[in-house]
Coordinates of C-alpha atoms in Angstrom, one line a residue:
Chain A
X1 CA -0.1 0.2 0.1
X2 CA 1.4 3.4 -1.3
X3 CA 1.4 6.1 1.6
X4 CA 3.2 8.8 3.3
X5 CA 3.2 8.6 7.1
X6 CA 4.0 11.8 8.8
X7 CA 5.5 12.1 12.4
X8 CA 3.4 13.5 15.3
X9 CA 2.0 16.7 16.5
X10 CA 4.9 19.3 17.8
X11 CA 4.4 22.3 20.4
X12 CA 7.4 25.0 20.1
X13 CA 8.2 28.1 21.6
X14 CA 9.1 31.4 19.2
X15 CA 12.3 31.4 17.8
X16 CA 12.6 27.8 17.9
X17 CA 12.9 25.3 15.3
X18 CA 10.8 22.3 14.2
X19 CA 11.7 19.3 11.9
X20 CA 9.0 17.2 10.4
X21 CA 9.2 13.7 8.7
X22 CA 7.5 12.0 5.9
X23 CA 8.3 8.3 5.4
X24 CA 7.2 6.5 2.5
X25 CA 6.3 3.4 2.1
X26 CA 4.6 0.6 -0.6
X27 CA 6.8 2.5 -3.5
X28 CA 10.5 3.0 -4.7
X29 CA 11.4 6.6 -2.9
X30 CA 14.1 7.6 -4.8
X31 CA 11.5 7.6 -8.2
X32 CA 9.6 10.4 -6.9
X33 CA 9.6 13.9 -5.7
X34 CA 7.9 15.2 -2.0
X35 CA 6.2 18.5 -2.0
X36 CA 5.7 20.2 1.6
X37 CA 2.4 22.2 1.7
X38 CA 0.9 23.8 4.9
X39 CA -2.3 25.4 6.1
X40 CA -2.8 27.7 8.9
X41 CA -5.9 27.2 10.6
X42 CA -8.9 28.5 8.4
X43 CA -6.4 29.5 5.9
X44 CA -5.6 28.5 2.4
X45 CA -3.1 25.9 1.5
X46 CA 0.4 27.3 1.2
X47 CA 3.1 25.5 -0.8
X48 CA 6.4 25.8 0.8
X49 CA 8.8 23.8 -1.3
X50 CA 10.0 20.4 -2.9
X51 CA 12.8 17.9 -3.1
X52 CA 13.8 15.7 -5.7
X53 CA 14.0 12.2 -3.9
X54 CA 17.0 10.9 -5.9
X55 CA 19.6 13.8 -6.3
X56 CA 18.3 15.9 -3.4
X57 CA 17.7 19.1 -5.7
X58 CA 15.5 21.3 -3.9
X59 CA 13.8 24.5 -4.8
X60 CA 11.9 26.6 -1.8
X61 CA 8.9 29.3 -1.9
X62 CA 10.5 32.9 -1.7
X63 CA 8.1 33.4 1.4
X64 CA 10.1 30.9 3.1
X65 CA 13.5 31.2 1.7
X66 CA 16.4 31.3 4.4
X67 CA 14.2 29.6 7.2
X68 CA 13.0 26.3 5.6
X69 CA 15.5 23.4 4.6
X70 CA 14.3 20.2 3.0
X71 CA 16.4 17.2 3.0
X72 CA 15.8 13.5 2.5
X73 CA 17.3 10.2 3.7
X74 CA 17.2 7.7 0.9
X75 CA 18.3 4.8 3.3
X76 CA 15.0 5.4 5.5
X77 CA 12.9 6.4 2.4
X78 CA 12.2 9.5 4.4
X79 CA 11.8 13.5 3.5
X80 CA 12.2 15.9 6.3
X81 CA 10.8 19.8 6.2
X82 CA 12.6 21.9 8.9
X83 CA 11.6 25.6 9.7
X84 CA 13.5 27.9 12.0
X85 CA 13.0 31.3 13.9
X86 CA 9.5 29.9 14.6
X87 CA 6.5 32.7 15.4
X88 CA 2.8 32.2 16.1
X89 CA 1.8 32.9 12.2
X90 CA 3.5 29.2 12.0
X91 CA 0.9 27.3 13.6
X92 CA -0.4 25.0 11.0
X93 CA -1.0 21.7 9.5
X94 CA 2.1 20.8 7.5
X95 CA 1.7 18.1 4.8
X96 CA 3.9 16.0 2.8
X97 CA 2.7 15.1 -0.9
X98 CA 4.3 12.7 -3.7
X99 CA 5.0 13.9 -7.1
X100 CA 5.5 11.2 -9.7
X101 CA 8.5 11.4 -12.1
X102 CA 8.0 11.8 -15.9
X103 CA 10.0 12.0 -19.2
X104 CA 13.8 10.8 -19.4
X105 CA 17.4 11.9 -18.6
X106 CA 18.3 14.4 -18.6
X107 CA 14.8 16.2 -18.8
X108 CA 12.7 14.6 -16.0
X109 CA 9.7 16.7 -14.8
X110 CA 7.8 15.9 -11.8
X111 CA 3.8 15.7 -11.5
X112 CA 0.1 14.7 -10.1
X113 CA 0.8 15.3 -6.0
X114 CA -1.0 11.9 -6.0
X115 CA -0.1 10.7 -2.6
X116 CA -0.6 13.0 0.5
X117 CA 0.7 12.3 3.8
X118 CA -2.0 12.5 7.0
X119 CA -0.8 15.9 8.3
X120 CA 1.2 17.3 11.3
X121 CA 0.2 19.8 13.4
X122 CA 2.6 22.3 14.7
X123 CA 1.7 24.7 17.6
X124 CA 4.0 27.6 18.2
X125 CA 3.3 28.8 21.5
X126 CA 5.1 30.9 24.4
Chain B
X1 CA 5.6 36.0 -5.9
X2 CA 2.5 35.6 -8.2
X3 CA -1.0 35.9 -6.8
X4 CA -3.9 33.3 -7.6
X5 CA -7.4 34.2 -7.5
X6 CA -10.3 31.9 -6.9
X7 CA -14.2 32.5 -6.4
X8 CA -14.5 32.8 -2.4
X9 CA -17.6 30.7 -2.5
X10 CA -20.1 29.1 -4.8
X11 CA -23.6 27.2 -4.6
X12 CA -24.9 24.6 -6.8
X13 CA -28.0 22.8 -6.8
X14 CA -28.1 18.8 -6.8
X15 CA -27.6 17.5 -10.1
X16 CA -26.6 21.0 -11.3
X17 CA -23.5 22.4 -13.1
X18 CA -20.8 25.0 -11.6
X19 CA -17.6 25.7 -12.8
X20 CA -14.9 27.3 -10.6
X21 CA -12.2 29.2 -12.0
X22 CA -8.2 30.0 -11.3
X23 CA -6.8 33.0 -12.4
X24 CA -3.0 34.6 -12.3
X25 CA -2.1 38.1 -11.2
X26 CA 0.7 37.7 -14.1
X27 CA -1.7 37.2 -16.9
X28 CA -3.6 34.5 -18.8
X29 CA -3.2 31.3 -17.5
X30 CA -1.7 28.7 -20.0
X31 CA -1.4 25.2 -20.3
X32 CA 2.5 26.1 -18.9
X33 CA 1.0 26.8 -15.6
X34 CA 0.0 22.9 -15.3
X35 CA -3.1 24.0 -13.3
X36 CA -3.9 21.4 -10.8
X37 CA -7.3 21.0 -8.5
X38 CA -8.0 19.8 -5.2
X39 CA -10.8 19.2 -3.0
X40 CA -10.5 19.3 0.7
X41 CA -13.0 18.2 3.2
X42 CA -13.0 19.6 6.9
X43 CA -10.5 18.1 9.0
X44 CA -8.9 15.9 6.2
X45 CA -5.9 16.1 3.8
X46 CA -6.4 17.4 0.4
X47 CA -7.1 15.4 -2.4
X48 CA -5.9 16.1 -5.7
X49 CA -8.6 15.6 -8.6
X50 CA -7.2 17.1 -11.4
X51 CA -3.6 18.1 -12.7
X52 CA -1.9 19.3 -16.0
X53 CA -5.3 21.2 -16.6
X54 CA -7.3 18.3 -17.3
X55 CA -5.8 15.1 -16.3
X56 CA -7.9 13.1 -13.7
X57 CA -6.5 10.7 -11.2
X58 CA -8.1 7.0 -11.2
X59 CA -10.4 8.3 -8.0
X60 CA -11.8 11.4 -9.7
X61 CA -15.5 11.2 -10.3
X62 CA -16.1 11.3 -14.2
X63 CA -18.5 14.8 -13.2
X64 CA -15.1 16.8 -12.8
X65 CA -13.3 18.1 -15.7
X66 CA -10.6 20.5 -15.9
X67 CA -10.0 23.3 -18.7
X68 CA -8.7 26.5 -19.9
X69 CA -11.6 29.1 -20.3
X70 CA -11.3 32.9 -20.7
X71 CA -7.6 32.8 -19.8
X72 CA -8.4 31.3 -16.5
X73 CA -7.9 27.5 -15.6
X74 CA -11.4 25.9 -14.9
X75 CA -12.9 23.1 -12.9
X76 CA -16.4 22.1 -14.1
X77 CA -18.6 19.8 -11.7
X78 CA -21.4 18.3 -13.8
X79 CA -24.1 16.7 -11.9
X80 CA -23.5 18.0 -8.3
X81 CA -23.7 15.7 -5.4
X82 CA -24.3 16.2 -2.1
X83 CA -20.7 14.7 -1.3
X84 CA -19.1 17.2 -3.4
X85 CA -19.7 20.1 -0.8
X86 CA -16.0 21.2 0.1
X87 CA -13.0 23.6 -0.4
X88 CA -11.5 23.7 -3.7
X89 CA -7.9 24.7 -4.5
X90 CA -6.5 25.4 -7.5
X91 CA -2.5 25.6 -7.7
X92 CA -0.4 27.1 -10.6
X93 CA 3.4 26.4 -11.7
X94 CA 5.5 29.4 -11.9
X95 CA 9.4 28.4 -13.2
X96 CA 9.5 25.5 -11.0
X97 CA 7.7 27.2 -7.8
X98 CA 4.1 26.6 -6.9
X99 CA 1.1 28.6 -5.8
X100 CA -2.3 27.7 -4.3
X101 CA -5.3 30.1 -4.9
X102 CA -7.4 31.4 -2.0
X103 CA -10.0 28.3 -2.4
X104 CA -13.5 28.3 -3.3
X105 CA -16.2 27.1 -0.8
X106 CA -18.5 24.9 -2.7
X107 CA -22.1 24.6 -1.3
X108 CA -24.5 22.0 -2.6
X109 CA -27.7 23.2 -2.0

């Protein structure tokens, strides 16, 4: 069964960092890319960035540049999102989603967002 | 960063047809923005319905379809069902980055 399982809820103080994990199972991790999306309470979805699982290349939303780091551990089939300098505005549910890989070398592209994690609630409060 | 706009809310009668749209602050939406559409119900993770303008996933009901319409991306629901009541988000690509719209709350009433 193809799925993405995320780590549990986190409570952090302002100024701290948080690291959320997204473990893939049921498919070959390095054949895909992982997107990270968050949703503050009652707000829209917000794209944060993504990582290509096989080569580790990343791209981040300008909004989070300098504060976000996306990494992966291929041996653990797991992607990570780390967000630093947290404020109350970072209180949100954080989701990962899988992109499939299409095309052929060197012109791969990533698409579909076909599998989503269950979400991880991050609460920032003093 | 580009701004992606959607209708805040729409209402459709059961069995009726409704079109949701997705516009871009940078100009007309084209196939090069690879429009996506997502459905989200309260307390649930989003579910991707359509990608690359009009490609459906295996789980996407046939009553949903995607297109480009009047310089925007469009999601048309034909034959609305009560279970289609949800928030719908579009997403557009901008040179490798992705931007979500503000969402449309669809009421089936």
